[in-house]
Every structure is written in structure tokens, then in C-alpha cells.
Amino acid sequence: MKEDISKIIERIKKLKHIDSDAKVAELLGMERSGLYGHIKKKTIPYKRLSAFSQQEGIPIAYILYGEGAPHSSESYTPDNHALSQHESPVMHPRFNELMGKTIKIINSHSGFARVLETNIDAFNSALIAIEDLEKTKMDVHNLMVRVSQLEKLLLERQEDCEAEEGSGGQLQ
């Protein structure tokens, strides 16, 4: 599961009933050009989103991924929740706890925060690279199928030409 800045912006617009990126930037306490920079680079302003999440009382999991309720009141207790193989981690109540801790580290502006942000950026870059690789694999597969089809067609045409030559140029 990967964060997508464009989807995050659209979720905020829907939640706050606004229609412009400039208003989203203002809600996040940043300039419009700063938000556009994140859109262009496909990066996530975690610190701004964390502050917005806390200020508005919206779970960070909803802001980042759109899963769960925008105003969740469910609390986590180890006895009543277990992450099954088929349950989305974002829907799991413990996700908000872990995201909260992650954001707390990021907001600390410590050396750990810089390392964590670097690792998050590297992870996102890896996910994008994997998606690109999967698309390239599919493109290669489609090209191989097309080449196979063309080879078969070429062979059929070659056989037709040989049959035509063998019959003295007359079609049978």
C-alpha cells in the first residue's frame, strides 16, 4: 500500500468541502507552490499531514490511504483485535498507533527523524520502481506475444508463396 499525494489532496478536499489545491495548501500551513512541489516530486508532507490530522481529529490512516472512517472513535485493545492474513493493515486499529509513533519521531526533528524520512522516501521510490518494473514486464510479455503472432503470420505467408511457386504461379 502506497501513499499517493494526489489522492490525499482529493480526500482533504472532500472532507473539508473545498475545491482547490491552494485551499488544501492553506489548511496544511504551506504555500501553494510547496504543495505543487510535493505533487510534482510525488512526495508526502508527513509533518504537515500529521499536524492537520491532529488538529482536525482525523485518523492519519484515513488521510494517507482513505481506509477506515474519517472520524474513527474505535480504540485498540490487544484482546479484541488480531491482524488476520486477509485484513488490511490500515483497517487494523493498531495502524493508527504505529503511524502516531512514526509521526512523533518525524516531528521530533532529531537525527532519527531524518533517517526515518530518508527510509520512507527510499521505500516509496522502491515501490514506484517495482510498479515500473511490473509494467515493463507486462509490456515485454505483450511484445513477445505480438512477435510470436507475426512470426506465425510470416511463416504462413512464406508457405503460401512456396505453394504458389510450386504450382507455377497459379492458385489452387
mmCIF file of C-alpha atoms in Angstrom:
data_model
loop_
_atom_site.group_PDB
_atom_site.id
_atom_site.type_symbol
_atom_site.label_atom_id
_atom_site.label_comp_id
_atom_site.label_asym_id
_atom_site.label_seq_id
_atom_site.Cartn_x
_atom_site.Cartn_y
_atom_site.Cartn_z
ATOM 1 C CA MET A 1 0.000 0.000 0.000
ATOM 2 C CA LYS A 2 1.481 3.273 -1.049
ATOM 3 C CA GLU A 3 0.594 6.862 -0.274
ATOM 4 C CA ASP A 4 -0.451 8.986 -3.239
ATOM 5 C CA ILE A 5 -0.252 12.764 -2.765
ATOM 6 C CA SER A 6 -2.958 13.439 -5.369
ATOM 7 C CA LYS A 7 -5.395 11.094 -3.639
ATOM 8 C CA ILE A 8 -4.527 12.591 -0.255
ATOM 9 C CA ILE A 9 -5.311 16.070 -1.576
ATOM 10 C CA GLU A 10 -8.622 14.861 -3.023
ATOM 11 C CA ARG A 11 -9.565 13.252 0.320
ATOM 12 C CA ILE A 12 -8.842 16.506 2.150
ATOM 13 C CA LYS A 13 -10.893 18.478 -0.384
ATOM 14 C CA LYS A 14 -13.817 16.105 0.078
ATOM 15 C CA LEU A 15 -13.554 16.137 3.896
ATOM 16 C CA LYS A 16 -13.333 19.926 4.130
ATOM 17 C CA HIS A 17 -15.727 20.644 1.234
ATOM 18 C CA ILE A 18 -13.201 22.699 -0.697
ATOM 19 C CA ASP A 19 -12.361 22.698 -4.374
ATOM 20 C CA SER A 20 -8.826 23.994 -4.821
ATOM 21 C CA ASP A 21 -5.302 22.809 -4.125
ATOM 22 C CA ALA A 22 -4.492 26.310 -2.849
ATOM 23 C CA LYS A 23 -7.049 25.902 -0.058
ATOM 24 C CA VAL A 24 -5.597 22.479 0.806
ATOM 25 C CA ALA A 25 -2.126 24.051 0.980
ATOM 26 C CA GLU A 26 -3.507 26.730 3.311
ATOM 27 C CA LEU A 27 -5.110 24.069 5.553
ATOM 28 C CA LEU A 28 -1.761 22.295 5.725
ATOM 29 C CA GLY A 29 0.013 25.555 6.607
ATOM 30 C CA MET A 30 2.076 25.736 3.458
ATOM 31 C CA GLU A 31 2.350 27.773 0.285
ATOM 32 C CA ARG A 32 0.578 26.548 -2.837
ATOM 33 C CA SER A 33 3.968 26.231 -4.567
ATOM 34 C CA GLY A 34 5.156 23.946 -1.750
ATOM 35 C CA LEU A 35 2.176 21.664 -2.256
ATOM 36 C CA TYR A 36 2.751 21.656 -6.021
ATOM 37 C CA GLY A 37 6.373 20.710 -5.370
ATOM 38 C CA HIS A 38 5.161 17.647 -3.459
ATOM 39 C CA ILE A 39 2.749 16.791 -6.282
ATOM 40 C CA LYS A 40 5.494 17.099 -8.896
ATOM 41 C CA LYS A 41 8.021 15.042 -6.902
ATOM 42 C CA LYS A 42 5.330 12.613 -5.684
ATOM 43 C CA THR A 43 6.430 13.130 -2.088
ATOM 44 C CA ILE A 44 4.294 13.305 1.023
ATOM 45 C CA PRO A 45 4.444 16.216 3.522
ATOM 46 C CA TYR A 46 4.158 13.904 6.541
ATOM 47 C CA LYS A 47 4.745 16.595 9.161
ATOM 48 C CA ARG A 48 2.034 18.838 7.704
ATOM 49 C CA LEU A 49 -0.394 15.952 7.363
ATOM 50 C CA SER A 50 0.330 14.847 10.926
ATOM 51 C CA ALA A 51 -0.424 18.304 12.282
ATOM 52 C CA PHE A 52 -3.589 18.513 10.158
ATOM 53 C CA SER A 53 -4.648 15.049 11.352
ATOM 54 C CA GLN A 54 -4.221 16.010 14.995
ATOM 55 C CA GLN A 55 -5.850 19.419 14.573
ATOM 56 C CA GLU A 56 -8.887 18.036 12.756
ATOM 57 C CA GLY A 57 -9.175 14.771 14.700
ATOM 58 C CA ILE A 58 -8.950 12.722 11.510
ATOM 59 C CA PRO A 59 -7.025 9.435 11.683
ATOM 60 C CA ILE A 60 -3.784 9.677 9.732
ATOM 61 C CA ALA A 61 -4.587 6.302 8.139
ATOM 62 C CA TYR A 62 -7.660 7.832 6.544
ATOM 63 C CA ILE A 63 -5.737 10.852 5.279
ATOM 64 C CA LEU A 64 -2.892 8.773 3.832
ATOM 65 C CA TYR A 65 -4.811 5.778 2.468
ATOM 66 C CA GLY A 66 -8.525 6.563 2.552
ATOM 67 C CA GLU A 67 -9.299 3.464 4.552
ATOM 68 C CA GLY A 68 -11.310 3.360 7.724
ATOM 69 C CA ALA A 69 -13.599 6.097 8.906
ATOM 70 C CA PRO A 70 -12.571 9.745 8.673
ATOM 71 C CA HIS A 71 -13.652 10.268 12.281
ATOM 72 C CA SER A 72 -12.924 6.932 13.965
ATOM 73 C CA SER A 73 -13.569 6.536 17.665
ATOM 74 C CA GLU A 74 -12.663 2.844 17.893
ATOM 75 C CA SER A 75 -9.802 2.153 20.261
ATOM 76 C CA TYR A 76 -7.339 -0.690 20.140
ATOM 77 C CA THR A 77 -7.118 -3.387 22.761
ATOM 78 C CA PRO A 78 -4.901 -6.435 22.189
ATOM 79 C CA ASP A 79 -7.655 -8.817 23.310
ATOM 80 C CA ASN A 80 -10.266 -7.757 20.778
ATOM 81 C CA HIS A 81 -8.142 -7.309 17.644
ATOM 82 C CA ALA A 82 -5.773 -9.563 15.783
ATOM 83 C CA LEU A 83 -4.406 -8.906 12.328
ATOM 84 C CA SER A 84 -5.637 -11.711 10.127
ATOM 85 C CA GLN A 85 -3.996 -12.629 6.841
ATOM 86 C CA HIS A 86 -6.922 -11.123 4.936
ATOM 87 C CA GLU A 87 -7.330 -7.894 6.913
ATOM 88 C CA SER A 88 -5.866 -4.701 5.547
ATOM 89 C CA PRO A 89 -3.266 -3.304 7.984
ATOM 90 C CA VAL A 90 -4.790 0.165 7.601
ATOM 91 C CA MET A 91 -8.146 -1.126 8.791
ATOM 92 C CA HIS A 92 -6.427 -2.650 11.806
ATOM 93 C CA PRO A 93 -6.794 -0.272 14.780
ATOM 94 C CA ARG A 94 -3.128 -0.690 15.716
ATOM 95 C CA PHE A 95 -2.135 1.020 12.460
ATOM 96 C CA ASN A 96 -3.072 4.439 13.861
ATOM 97 C CA GLU A 97 -0.960 3.739 16.937
ATOM 98 C CA LEU A 98 2.076 2.853 14.803
ATOM 99 C CA MET A 99 1.532 5.818 12.480
ATOM 100 C CA GLY A 100 1.241 8.081 15.514
ATOM 101 C CA LYS A 101 4.594 6.878 16.812
ATOM 102 C CA THR A 102 6.179 7.271 13.381
ATOM 103 C CA ILE A 103 4.866 10.807 13.059
ATOM 104 C CA LYS A 104 6.030 11.629 16.592
ATOM 105 C CA ILE A 105 9.561 10.620 15.575
ATOM 106 C CA ILE A 106 9.325 12.689 12.378
ATOM 107 C CA ASN A 107 8.068 15.705 14.327
ATOM 108 C CA SER A 108 10.984 15.408 16.782
ATOM 109 C CA HIS A 109 13.340 16.825 14.114
ATOM 110 C CA SER A 110 16.042 14.560 15.538
ATOM 111 C CA GLY A 111 18.639 12.542 13.690
ATOM 112 C CA PHE A 112 16.239 9.604 13.944
ATOM 113 C CA ALA A 113 13.592 11.683 12.179
ATOM 114 C CA ARG A 114 15.905 12.418 9.246
ATOM 115 C CA VAL A 115 16.861 8.750 8.983
ATOM 116 C CA LEU A 116 13.216 7.692 9.135
ATOM 117 C CA GLU A 117 12.198 10.223 6.463
ATOM 118 C CA THR A 118 15.057 9.054 4.242
ATOM 119 C CA ASN A 119 13.949 5.447 4.669
ATOM 120 C CA ILE A 120 10.326 6.313 3.929
ATOM 121 C CA ASP A 121 11.386 8.160 0.762
ATOM 122 C CA ALA A 122 13.585 5.212 -0.264
ATOM 123 C CA PHE A 123 10.709 2.809 0.395
ATOM 124 C CA ASN A 124 8.359 4.920 -1.742
ATOM 125 C CA SER A 125 10.967 5.073 -4.514
ATOM 126 C CA ALA A 126 11.329 1.296 -4.348
ATOM 127 C CA LEU A 127 7.565 0.858 -4.650
ATOM 128 C CA ILE A 128 7.491 3.118 -7.700
ATOM 129 C CA ALA A 129 10.416 1.191 -9.225
ATOM 130 C CA ILE A 130 8.617 -2.111 -8.599
ATOM 131 C CA GLU A 131 5.453 -0.774 -10.239
ATOM 132 C CA ASP A 132 7.522 0.415 -13.221
ATOM 133 C CA LEU A 133 9.235 -2.987 -13.429
ATOM 134 C CA GLU A 134 5.885 -4.805 -13.377
ATOM 135 C CA LYS A 135 4.599 -2.556 -16.171
ATOM 136 C CA THR A 136 7.781 -3.187 -18.178
ATOM 137 C CA LYS A 137 7.406 -6.956 -17.685
ATOM 138 C CA MET A 138 3.843 -6.748 -18.976
ATOM 139 C CA ASP A 139 4.986 -4.668 -21.963
ATOM 140 C CA VAL A 140 7.726 -7.214 -22.751
ATOM 141 C CA HIS A 141 5.231 -10.072 -22.479
ATOM 142 C CA ASN A 142 2.829 -8.292 -24.849
ATOM 143 C CA LEU A 143 5.660 -7.657 -27.310
ATOM 144 C CA MET A 144 6.700 -11.317 -27.180
ATOM 145 C CA VAL A 145 3.115 -12.389 -27.911
ATOM 146 C CA ARG A 146 2.954 -9.949 -30.825
ATOM 147 C CA VAL A 147 6.326 -11.147 -32.201
ATOM 148 C CA SER A 148 5.081 -14.731 -31.975
ATOM 149 C CA GLN A 149 1.931 -13.782 -33.881
ATOM 150 C CA LEU A 150 3.977 -12.001 -36.548
ATOM 151 C CA GLU A 151 6.356 -14.964 -36.886
ATOM 152 C CA LYS A 152 3.395 -17.283 -37.389
ATOM 153 C CA LEU A 153 1.896 -14.935 -39.980
ATOM 154 C CA LEU A 154 5.252 -14.660 -41.758
ATOM 155 C CA LEU A 155 5.592 -18.458 -41.831
ATOM 156 C CA GLU A 156 2.072 -18.799 -43.271
ATOM 157 C CA ARG A 157 2.839 -16.203 -45.960
ATOM 158 C CA GLN A 158 6.111 -17.933 -46.760
ATOM 159 C CA GLU A 159 4.306 -21.271 -47.144
ATOM 160 C CA ASP A 160 1.716 -19.603 -49.387
ATOM 161 C CA CYS A 161 4.490 -18.157 -51.571
ATOM 162 C CA GLU A 162 6.239 -21.518 -51.800
ATOM 163 C CA ALA A 163 2.961 -23.227 -52.702
ATOM 164 C CA GLU A 164 2.289 -20.612 -55.347
ATOM 165 C CA GLU A 165 5.769 -21.058 -56.847
ATOM 166 C CA GLY A 166 5.351 -24.845 -56.789
ATOM 167 C CA SER A 167 2.094 -24.647 -58.759
ATOM 168 C CA GLY A 168 3.578 -22.486 -61.428
ATOM 169 C CA GLY A 169 2.165 -19.261 -60.085
ATOM 170 C CA GLN A 170 -1.434 -20.468 -60.161
ATOM 171 C CA LEU A 171 -3.545 -20.514 -57.041
ATOM 172 C CA GLN A 172 -5.178 -23.804 -56.167
#
